[in-house]
Coordinates of C-alpha atoms and ligand atoms in Angstrom, one line a residue:
X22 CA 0.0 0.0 0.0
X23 CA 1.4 3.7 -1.1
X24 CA 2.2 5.2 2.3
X25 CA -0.3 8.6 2.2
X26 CA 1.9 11.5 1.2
X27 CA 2.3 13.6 4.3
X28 CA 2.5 17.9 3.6
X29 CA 5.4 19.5 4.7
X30 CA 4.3 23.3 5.9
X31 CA 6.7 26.3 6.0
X32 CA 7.5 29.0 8.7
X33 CA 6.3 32.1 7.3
X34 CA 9.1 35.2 7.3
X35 CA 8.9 38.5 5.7
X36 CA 5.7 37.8 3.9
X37 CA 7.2 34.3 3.1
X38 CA 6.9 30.5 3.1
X39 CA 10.5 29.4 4.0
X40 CA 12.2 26.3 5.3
X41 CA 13.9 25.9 8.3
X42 CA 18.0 26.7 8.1
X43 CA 18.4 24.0 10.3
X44 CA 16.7 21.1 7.5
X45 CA 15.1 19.8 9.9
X46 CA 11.2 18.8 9.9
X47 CA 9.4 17.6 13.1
X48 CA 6.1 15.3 12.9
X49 CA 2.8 16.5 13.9
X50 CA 0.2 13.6 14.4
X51 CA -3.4 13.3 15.8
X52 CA -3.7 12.6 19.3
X53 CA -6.7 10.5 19.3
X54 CA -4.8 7.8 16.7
X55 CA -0.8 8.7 16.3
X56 CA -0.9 6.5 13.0
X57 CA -2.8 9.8 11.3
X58 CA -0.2 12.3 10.5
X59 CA -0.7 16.1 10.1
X60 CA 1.9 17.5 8.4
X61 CA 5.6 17.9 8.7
X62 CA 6.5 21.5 10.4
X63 CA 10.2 23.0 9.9
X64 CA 11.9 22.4 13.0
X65 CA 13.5 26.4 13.9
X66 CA 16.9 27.6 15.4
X67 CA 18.1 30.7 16.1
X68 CA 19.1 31.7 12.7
X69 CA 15.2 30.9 11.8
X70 CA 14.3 33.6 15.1
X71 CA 16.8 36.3 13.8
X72 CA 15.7 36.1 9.7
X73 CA 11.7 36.2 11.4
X74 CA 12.8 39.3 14.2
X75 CA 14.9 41.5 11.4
X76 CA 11.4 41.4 9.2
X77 CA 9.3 42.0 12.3
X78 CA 12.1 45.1 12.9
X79 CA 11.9 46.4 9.7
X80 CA 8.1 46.2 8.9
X81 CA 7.6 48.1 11.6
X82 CA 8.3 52.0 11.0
X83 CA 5.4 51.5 8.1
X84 CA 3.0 49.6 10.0
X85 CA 3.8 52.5 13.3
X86 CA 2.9 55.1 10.9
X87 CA -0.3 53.4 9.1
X88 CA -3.3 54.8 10.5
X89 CA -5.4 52.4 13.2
X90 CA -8.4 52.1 11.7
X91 CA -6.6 51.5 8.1
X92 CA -4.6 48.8 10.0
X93 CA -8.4 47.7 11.5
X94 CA -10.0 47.4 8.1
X95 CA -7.0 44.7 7.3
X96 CA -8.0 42.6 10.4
X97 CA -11.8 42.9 9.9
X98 CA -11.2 41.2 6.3
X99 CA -9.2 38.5 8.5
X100 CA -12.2 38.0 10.3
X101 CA -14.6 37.7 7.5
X102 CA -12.5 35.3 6.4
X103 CA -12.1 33.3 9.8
X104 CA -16.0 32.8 9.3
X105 CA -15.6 31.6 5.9
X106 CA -13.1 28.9 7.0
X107 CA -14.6 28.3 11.1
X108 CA -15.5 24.5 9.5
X109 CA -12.1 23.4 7.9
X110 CA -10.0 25.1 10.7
X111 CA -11.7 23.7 13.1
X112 CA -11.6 19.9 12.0
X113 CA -8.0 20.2 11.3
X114 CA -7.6 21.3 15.0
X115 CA -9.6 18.7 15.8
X116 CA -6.9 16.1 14.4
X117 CA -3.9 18.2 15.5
X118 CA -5.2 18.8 19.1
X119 CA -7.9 16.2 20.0
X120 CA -10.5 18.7 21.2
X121 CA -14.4 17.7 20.8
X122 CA -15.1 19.4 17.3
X123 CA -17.9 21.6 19.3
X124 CA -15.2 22.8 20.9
X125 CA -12.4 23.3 18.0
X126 CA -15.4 25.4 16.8
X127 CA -15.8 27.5 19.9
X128 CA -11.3 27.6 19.5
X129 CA -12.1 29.0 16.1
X130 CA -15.0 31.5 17.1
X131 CA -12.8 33.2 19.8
X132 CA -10.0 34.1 17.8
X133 CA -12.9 35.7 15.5
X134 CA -14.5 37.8 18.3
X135 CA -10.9 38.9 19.1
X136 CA -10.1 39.6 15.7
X137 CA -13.3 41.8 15.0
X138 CA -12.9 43.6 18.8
X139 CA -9.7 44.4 18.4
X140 CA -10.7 46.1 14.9
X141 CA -12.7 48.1 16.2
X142 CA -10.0 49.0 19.0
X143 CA -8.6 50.9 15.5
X144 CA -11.0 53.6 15.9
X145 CA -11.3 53.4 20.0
X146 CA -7.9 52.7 21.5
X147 CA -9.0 55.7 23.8
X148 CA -6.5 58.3 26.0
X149 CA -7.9 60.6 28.1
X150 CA -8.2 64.1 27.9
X151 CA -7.8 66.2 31.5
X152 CA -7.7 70.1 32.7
X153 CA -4.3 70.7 33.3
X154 CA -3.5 72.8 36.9
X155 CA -2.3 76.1 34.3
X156 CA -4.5 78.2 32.5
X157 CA -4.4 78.0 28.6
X158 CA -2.7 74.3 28.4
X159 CA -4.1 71.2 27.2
X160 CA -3.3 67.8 28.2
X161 CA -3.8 64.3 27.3
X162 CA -2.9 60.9 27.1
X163 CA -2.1 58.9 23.8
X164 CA -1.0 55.6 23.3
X165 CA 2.5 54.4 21.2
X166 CA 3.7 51.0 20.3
X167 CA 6.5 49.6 21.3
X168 CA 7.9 47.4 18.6
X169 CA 8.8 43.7 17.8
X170 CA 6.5 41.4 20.2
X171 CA 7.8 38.0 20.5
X172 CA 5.0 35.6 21.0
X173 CA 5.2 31.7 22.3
X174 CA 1.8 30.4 22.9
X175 CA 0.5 26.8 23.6
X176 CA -1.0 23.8 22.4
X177 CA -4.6 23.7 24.4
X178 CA -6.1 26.7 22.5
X179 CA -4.6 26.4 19.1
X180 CA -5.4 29.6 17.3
X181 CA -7.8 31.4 20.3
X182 CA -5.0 32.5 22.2
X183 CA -2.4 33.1 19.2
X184 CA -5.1 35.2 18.0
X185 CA -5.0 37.1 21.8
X186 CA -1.9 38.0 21.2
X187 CA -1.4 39.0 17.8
X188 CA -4.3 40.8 17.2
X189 CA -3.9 43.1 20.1
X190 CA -0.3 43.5 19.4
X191 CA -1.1 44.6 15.7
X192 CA -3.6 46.9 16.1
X193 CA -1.6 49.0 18.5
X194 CA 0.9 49.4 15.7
X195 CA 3.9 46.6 16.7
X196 CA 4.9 43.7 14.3
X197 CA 5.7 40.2 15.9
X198 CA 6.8 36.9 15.7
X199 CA 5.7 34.2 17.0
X200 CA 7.0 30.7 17.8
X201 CA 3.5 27.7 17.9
X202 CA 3.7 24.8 20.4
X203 CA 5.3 22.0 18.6
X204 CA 2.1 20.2 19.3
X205 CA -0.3 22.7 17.2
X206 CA 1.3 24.2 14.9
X207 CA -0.7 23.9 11.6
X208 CA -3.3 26.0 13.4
X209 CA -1.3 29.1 13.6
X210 CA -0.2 28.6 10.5
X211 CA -3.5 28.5 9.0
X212 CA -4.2 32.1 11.4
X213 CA -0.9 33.3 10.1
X214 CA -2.2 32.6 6.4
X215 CA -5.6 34.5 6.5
X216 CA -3.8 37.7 7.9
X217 CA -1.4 37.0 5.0
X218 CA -4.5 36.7 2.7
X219 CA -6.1 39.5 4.3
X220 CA -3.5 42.1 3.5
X221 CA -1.2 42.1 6.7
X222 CA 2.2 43.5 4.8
X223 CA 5.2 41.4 4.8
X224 CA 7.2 41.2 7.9
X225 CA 4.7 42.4 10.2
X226 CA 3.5 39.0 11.5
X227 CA 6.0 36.3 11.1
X228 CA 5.2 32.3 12.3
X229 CA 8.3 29.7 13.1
X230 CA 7.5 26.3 14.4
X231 CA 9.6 23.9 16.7
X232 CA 11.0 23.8 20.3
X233 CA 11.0 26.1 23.1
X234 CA 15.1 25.6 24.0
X235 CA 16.0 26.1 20.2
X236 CA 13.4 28.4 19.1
X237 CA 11.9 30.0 21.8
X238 CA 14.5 30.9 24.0
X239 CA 16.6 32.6 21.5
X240 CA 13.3 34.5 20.2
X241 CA 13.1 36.0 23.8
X242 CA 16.0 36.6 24.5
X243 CA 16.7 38.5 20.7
X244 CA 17.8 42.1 21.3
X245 CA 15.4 43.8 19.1
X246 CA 11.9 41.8 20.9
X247 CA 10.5 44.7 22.7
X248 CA 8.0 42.7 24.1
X249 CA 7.4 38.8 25.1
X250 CA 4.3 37.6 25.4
X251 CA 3.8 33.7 26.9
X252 CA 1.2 31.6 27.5
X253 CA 2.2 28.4 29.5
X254 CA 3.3 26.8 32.3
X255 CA 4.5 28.4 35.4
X256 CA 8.1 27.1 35.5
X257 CA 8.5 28.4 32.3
X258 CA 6.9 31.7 32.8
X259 CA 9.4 32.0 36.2
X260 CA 12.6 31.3 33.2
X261 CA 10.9 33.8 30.5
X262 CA 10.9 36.5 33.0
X263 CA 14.5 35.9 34.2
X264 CA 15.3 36.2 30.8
X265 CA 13.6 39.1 30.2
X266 CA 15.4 40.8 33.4
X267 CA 18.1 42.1 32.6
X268 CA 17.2 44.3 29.8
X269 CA 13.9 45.3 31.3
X270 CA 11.9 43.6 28.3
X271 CA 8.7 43.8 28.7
X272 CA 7.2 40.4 29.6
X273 CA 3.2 39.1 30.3
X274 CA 2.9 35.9 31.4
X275 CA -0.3 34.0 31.4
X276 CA 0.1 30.7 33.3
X277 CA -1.0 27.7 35.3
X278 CA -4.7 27.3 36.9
X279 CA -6.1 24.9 40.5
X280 CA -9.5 26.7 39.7
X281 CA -12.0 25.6 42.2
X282 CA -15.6 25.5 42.0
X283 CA -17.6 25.9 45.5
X284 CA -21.0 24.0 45.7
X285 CA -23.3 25.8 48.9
X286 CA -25.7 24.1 50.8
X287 CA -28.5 25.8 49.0
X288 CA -27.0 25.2 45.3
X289 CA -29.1 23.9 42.8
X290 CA -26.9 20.5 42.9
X291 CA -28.0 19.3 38.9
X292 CA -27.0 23.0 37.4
X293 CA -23.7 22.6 39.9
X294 CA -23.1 18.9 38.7
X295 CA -23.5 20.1 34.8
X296 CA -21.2 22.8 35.5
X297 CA -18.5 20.9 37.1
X298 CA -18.3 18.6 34.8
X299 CA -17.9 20.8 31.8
X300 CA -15.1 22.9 33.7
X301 CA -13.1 19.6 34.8
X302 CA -13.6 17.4 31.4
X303 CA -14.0 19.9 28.8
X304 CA -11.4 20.4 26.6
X305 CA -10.0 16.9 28.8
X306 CA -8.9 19.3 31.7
X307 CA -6.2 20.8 29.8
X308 CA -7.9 24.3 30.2
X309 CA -5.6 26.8 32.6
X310 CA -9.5 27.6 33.6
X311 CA -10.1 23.9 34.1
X312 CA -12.2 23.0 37.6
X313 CA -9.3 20.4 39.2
X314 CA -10.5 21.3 42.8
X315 CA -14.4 20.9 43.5
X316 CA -15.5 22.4 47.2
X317 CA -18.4 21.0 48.2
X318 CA -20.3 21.9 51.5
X319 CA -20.8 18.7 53.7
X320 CA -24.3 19.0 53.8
X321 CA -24.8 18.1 50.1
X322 CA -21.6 16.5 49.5
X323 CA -23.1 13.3 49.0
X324 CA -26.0 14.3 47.0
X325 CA -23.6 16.2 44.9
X326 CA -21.2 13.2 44.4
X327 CA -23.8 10.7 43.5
X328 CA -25.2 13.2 40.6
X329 CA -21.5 14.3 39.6
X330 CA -20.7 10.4 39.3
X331 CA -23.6 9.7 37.4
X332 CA -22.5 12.3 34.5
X333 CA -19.2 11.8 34.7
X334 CA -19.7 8.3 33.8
X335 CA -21.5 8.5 31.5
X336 CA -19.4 10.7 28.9
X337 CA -18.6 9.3 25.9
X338 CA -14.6 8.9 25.0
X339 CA -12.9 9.1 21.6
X340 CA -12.2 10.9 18.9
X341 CA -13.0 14.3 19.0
X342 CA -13.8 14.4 15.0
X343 CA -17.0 11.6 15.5
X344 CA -19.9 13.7 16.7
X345 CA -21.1 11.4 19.3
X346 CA -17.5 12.0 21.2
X347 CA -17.5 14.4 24.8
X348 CA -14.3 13.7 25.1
X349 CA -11.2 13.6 23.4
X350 CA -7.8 12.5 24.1
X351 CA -4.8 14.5 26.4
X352 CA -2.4 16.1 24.0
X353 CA 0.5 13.4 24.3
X354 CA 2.1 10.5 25.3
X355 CA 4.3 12.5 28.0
X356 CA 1.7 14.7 29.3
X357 CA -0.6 11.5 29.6
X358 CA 2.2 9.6 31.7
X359 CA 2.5 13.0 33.7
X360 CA -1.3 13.0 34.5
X361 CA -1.3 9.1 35.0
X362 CA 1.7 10.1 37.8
X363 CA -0.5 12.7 39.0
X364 CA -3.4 10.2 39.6
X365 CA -1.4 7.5 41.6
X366 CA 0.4 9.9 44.0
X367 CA -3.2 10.8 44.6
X368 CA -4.3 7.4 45.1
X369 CA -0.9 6.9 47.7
X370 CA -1.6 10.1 49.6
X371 CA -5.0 8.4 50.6
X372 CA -7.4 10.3 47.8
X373 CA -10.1 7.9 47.2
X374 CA -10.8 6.9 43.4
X375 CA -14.7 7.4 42.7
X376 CA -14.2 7.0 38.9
X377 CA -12.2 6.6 36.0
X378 CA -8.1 6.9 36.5
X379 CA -7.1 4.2 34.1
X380 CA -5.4 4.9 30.3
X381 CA -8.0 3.2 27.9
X382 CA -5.5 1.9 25.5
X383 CA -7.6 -0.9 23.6
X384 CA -10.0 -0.9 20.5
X385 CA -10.6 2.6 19.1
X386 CA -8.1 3.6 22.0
X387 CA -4.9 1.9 21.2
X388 CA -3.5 4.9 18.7
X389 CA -4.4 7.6 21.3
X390 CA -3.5 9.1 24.7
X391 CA -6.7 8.7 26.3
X392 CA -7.3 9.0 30.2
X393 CA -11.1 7.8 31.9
X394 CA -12.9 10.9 33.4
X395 CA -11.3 10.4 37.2
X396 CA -12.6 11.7 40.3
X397 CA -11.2 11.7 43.6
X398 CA -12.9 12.3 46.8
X399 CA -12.0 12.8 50.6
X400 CA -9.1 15.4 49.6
X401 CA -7.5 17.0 51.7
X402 CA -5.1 20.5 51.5
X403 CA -2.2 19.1 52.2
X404 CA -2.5 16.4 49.4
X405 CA -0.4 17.0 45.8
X406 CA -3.5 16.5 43.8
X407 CA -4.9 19.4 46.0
X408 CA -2.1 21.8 45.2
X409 CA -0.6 20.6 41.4
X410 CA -2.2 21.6 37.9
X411 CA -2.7 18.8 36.3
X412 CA -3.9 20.0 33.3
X413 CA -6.2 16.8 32.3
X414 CA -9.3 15.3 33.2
X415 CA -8.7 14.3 36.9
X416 CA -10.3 16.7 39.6
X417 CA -10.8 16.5 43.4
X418 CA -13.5 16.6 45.7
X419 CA -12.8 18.1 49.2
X420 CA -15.1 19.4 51.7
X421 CA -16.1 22.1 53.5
X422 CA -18.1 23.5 56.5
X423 CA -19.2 26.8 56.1
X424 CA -19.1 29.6 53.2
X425 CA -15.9 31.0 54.7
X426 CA -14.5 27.7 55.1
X427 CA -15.0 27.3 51.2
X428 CA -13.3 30.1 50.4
X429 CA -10.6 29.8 52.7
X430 CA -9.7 26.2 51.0
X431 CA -10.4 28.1 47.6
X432 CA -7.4 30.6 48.3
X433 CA -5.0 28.0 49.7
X434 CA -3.5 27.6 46.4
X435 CA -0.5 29.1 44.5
X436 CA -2.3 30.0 42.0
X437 CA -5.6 32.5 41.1
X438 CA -6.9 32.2 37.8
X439 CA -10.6 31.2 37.7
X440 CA -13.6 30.1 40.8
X441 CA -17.0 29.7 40.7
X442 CA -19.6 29.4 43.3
X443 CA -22.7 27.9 43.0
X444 CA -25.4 28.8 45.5
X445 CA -29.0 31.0 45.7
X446 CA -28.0 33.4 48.1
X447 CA -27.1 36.7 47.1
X448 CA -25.6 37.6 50.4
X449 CA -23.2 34.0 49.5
X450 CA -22.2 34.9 46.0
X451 CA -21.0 39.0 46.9
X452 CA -18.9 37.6 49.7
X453 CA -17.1 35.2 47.8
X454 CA -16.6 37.7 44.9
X455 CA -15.1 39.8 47.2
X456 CA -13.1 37.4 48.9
X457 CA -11.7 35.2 46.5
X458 CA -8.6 36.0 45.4
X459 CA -8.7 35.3 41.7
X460 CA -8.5 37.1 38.2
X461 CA -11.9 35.5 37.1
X462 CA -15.0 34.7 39.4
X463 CA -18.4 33.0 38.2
X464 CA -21.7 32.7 40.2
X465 CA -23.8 29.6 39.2
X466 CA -21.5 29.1 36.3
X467 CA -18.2 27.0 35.4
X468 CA -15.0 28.0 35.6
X469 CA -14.5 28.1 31.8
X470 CA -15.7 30.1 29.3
X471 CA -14.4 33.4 29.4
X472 CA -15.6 36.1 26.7
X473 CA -12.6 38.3 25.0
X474 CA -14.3 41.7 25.9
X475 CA -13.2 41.0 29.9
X476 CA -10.0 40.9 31.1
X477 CA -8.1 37.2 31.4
X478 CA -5.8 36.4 33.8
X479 CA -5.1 35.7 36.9
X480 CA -3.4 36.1 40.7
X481 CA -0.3 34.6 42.2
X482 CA 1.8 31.8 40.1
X483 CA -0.9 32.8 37.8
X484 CA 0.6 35.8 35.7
X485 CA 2.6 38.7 36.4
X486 CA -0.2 41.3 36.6
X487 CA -1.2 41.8 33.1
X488 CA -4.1 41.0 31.5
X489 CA -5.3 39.3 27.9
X490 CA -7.9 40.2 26.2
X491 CA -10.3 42.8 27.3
X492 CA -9.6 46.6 26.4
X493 CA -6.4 45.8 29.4
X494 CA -5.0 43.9 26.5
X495 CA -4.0 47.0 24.8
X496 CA -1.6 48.2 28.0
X497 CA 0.5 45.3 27.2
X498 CA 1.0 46.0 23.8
X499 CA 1.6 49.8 24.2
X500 CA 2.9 52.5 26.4
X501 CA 0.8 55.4 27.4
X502 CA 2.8 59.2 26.8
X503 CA 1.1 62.4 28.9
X504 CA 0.9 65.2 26.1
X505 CA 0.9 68.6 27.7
X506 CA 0.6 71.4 25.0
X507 CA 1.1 75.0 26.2
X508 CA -0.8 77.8 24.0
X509 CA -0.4 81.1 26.4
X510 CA 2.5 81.6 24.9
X511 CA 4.4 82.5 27.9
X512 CA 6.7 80.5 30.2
X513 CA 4.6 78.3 32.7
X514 CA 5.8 76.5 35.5
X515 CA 4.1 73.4 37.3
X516 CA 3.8 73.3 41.0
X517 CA 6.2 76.2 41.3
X518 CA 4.5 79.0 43.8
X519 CA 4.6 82.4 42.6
Ligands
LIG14 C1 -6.8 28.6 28.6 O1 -7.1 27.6 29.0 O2 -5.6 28.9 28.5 O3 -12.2 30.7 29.6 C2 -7.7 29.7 28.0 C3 -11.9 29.7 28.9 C4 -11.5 29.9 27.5 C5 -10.0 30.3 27.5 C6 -9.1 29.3 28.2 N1 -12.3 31.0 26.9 O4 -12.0 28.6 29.4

């Protein structure tokens, strides 16, 4: 039999399709069955990071001085044709990623509500004007760009946040480059194509593919990156900052979750069950906003179990391109051995298994990396599976004794990215809004689903105090300048008493 003839896909460089000055190609294959393979992506080094930087470095003086909403109409014609393309992109991150197609979909749709808002950020992008303390002087506040953006993003939303990143950083005037997880990267390529298609000038936004050590390290740490922008874990987040350091590069870091979802006493316990299972086994946990820690008042603790059980069960496994599937696989064979670890140090620190934590590895399964739906109960704080991400579908059930309690056990972490709390009382919901110490909060919904007109991010080990998305998106991709224009003609001097 003819072996099927696999595609080999180019980084893209100063408005170009170019290989790799290594000569190097790296495999991409489908998570849910290894045996189908993507595409072969050119495998980058540092000479790949400088050719893609220079472009972004020289692009930009034109692309500064375009005007915003000329730069806008460019990205709105991206987004028209995002819409026109939703179906195919989305079933080819379906096979690349392993992601329900309903959910490739919803991948798909967010980069195109973030490509049309940040379009119309072109004719927005808003400084303030203010009195100034002197008579007959105006001042106000204007936004500039800063210049090359270096982007590395990762493999669990494939072109949703890629798309947070560049489009943000492009309408505020900077060019970029951007280096996809080795796990995802015909998705950003296809992104990468439409701005092409669209009109985006060469240069402005450049794609490499390959590994963080050869491609993304030198990418951040290039001279003439103004700005690194990172999407990950937090380990590497601590080492993209430290390399950021020392020349004061700008660097936001959007990082690891152990998002909790409080069930009250007085919770509608079916919408609470629905919910948690959607934030802990969509997208197979491997969501940063992913529910891994489920507090659950010990009034209904057991009620809630039995119905959580019952759907958690009952979710059907496999490939994410067969409509039937509510579950796809984890990304790959090392991050499934790292979640499998994950679920017998919980078993040995005393968490009891309610369901799931095997690797189904026969029938439909044996291509794939695919982990049962696994639920723990009787954890406790001081356990690992408590305190780790673990970025797939295994979550915790621990209890609590009071409101306060909850969100007591909800803070213990090291991280602060998303909560929810499900309960009828008003009084209930406003304290724990106020008291949880997170970037995103949710009353009587999941931890997942945030819309790209808010703020993302999160607290602690969590990010670095920036936020995606949002109109707060824009401060990371530009620097604010006060204006102060004097008309009186005279010599005026601030705070100075006559
Ligand atoms: C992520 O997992 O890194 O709120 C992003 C959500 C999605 C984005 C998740 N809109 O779950």
């Amino acid at each position: 039999m003819a072996a099927k003839k696999v595609k080999t896909y180019k980084n893209y460089i100063n408005g170009e399709w170019v290989s790799s000055h290594s000569k190097k190609t790296f495999v991409n294959c489908n998570p849910a069955d290894t045996t189908d393979i993507i595409g072969r992506f050119q495998y980058s080094n540092e000479q790949d990071v400088n050719d893609a930087v220079a472009a972004a470095k020289a692009a930009y003086p034109a692309w500064r001085m375009m005007p915003a909403p000329v730069r806008a109409e460019i990205l709105f014609r991206a987004g028209e044709m995002m819409i026109k393309q939703k179906e195919q992109i989305a079933q080819d991150m379906t096979r690349e990623m392993g992601k329900v197609l309903k959910e490739t979909r919803g991948d798909v749709q967010e980069a195109i509500d973030m490509t049309f808002f940040m379009a119309g950020e072109g004719r927005r992008m808003f400084g303030a004007t203010t009195p100034s303390e002197l008579a007959n002087k105006f001042n106000m506040t204007v936004r500039q760009p800063i210049g090359v953006v270096g982007m590395i993003t990762p493999w669990n939303f494939p072109i949703a946040i890629p798309s947070w990143k560049i489009l943000p950083a492009l309408i505020c005037g900077n060019t970029a480059v951007i280096k996809s997880a080795p796990d995802t990267p015909l998705s950003v390529h296809a992104l990468v194509k439409i701005l092409h298609d669209a009109g985006v000038p060469k240069g402005v936004i450049n794609h490499i593919s390959g590994e963080g050590v050869e491609a993304g390290q030198p990418l951040v740490q290039h001279k003439d990156v103004k700005i690194v922008s990172f999407t990950g874990s937090s380990a590497t987040g601590r080492l993209i900052s430290e390399f950021c350091a020392p020349t004061f590069k700008h660097c936001s870091l959007e990082m690891g979750g152990k998002n909790v979802i409080m069930v009250m006493d007085d919770a509608d316990l079916d919408l609470a069950a629905d919910g948690a299972v959607w934030a802990a086994f969509g997208t197979t946990g491997q969501r940063c906003t992913a529910a891994s820690r489920l507090v659950v008042h010990k009034k209904v603790m057991k009620k809630f179990t039995a119905k959580l059980l019952e759907r958690a069960k009952s979710l059907r496994i496999g490939n994410g391109l067969d409509a039937k599937t509510e579950m796809g696989p984890v990304i790959n064979e090392s991050q499934m051995k790292k979640i499998l670890g994950y679920i017998e140090i919980g078993k040995k620190e005393g968490g009891k298994l309610l369901c799931g934590g095997n690797q189904l590895k026969t029938g439909k399964y044996k291509n794939g990396y695919f982990i049962e739906p696994t639920i723990f109960g009787g954890v406790t704080e001081k356990m690992t599976i408590f305190k780790e991400e673990i970025f797939g579908p295994v979550t915790a059930l621990i209890e609590c004794k009071s409101l306060e309690d909850g969100i007591r056990i909800a803070n213990n972490t090291s991280y602060g990215l998303s909560a929810s709390i499900y309960t009828k009382s008003v009084n209930s919901a406003f304290t724990a809004i106020r008291d949880t110490y997170t970037g995103l909060f949710y009353v009587n919904a999941p931890t997942i689903g945030a819309e790209v007109h808010l703020p993302f991010g999160g607290t602690n080990d969590t990010g670095n105090g920036h936020r995606e998305a949002g109109q707060q998106v824009l401060d990371i991709f530009s620097e604010w300048k006060s204006v102060y224009v004097d008309y009186s003609g005279v010599i005026q001097k601030a705070q100075i008493d006559d």
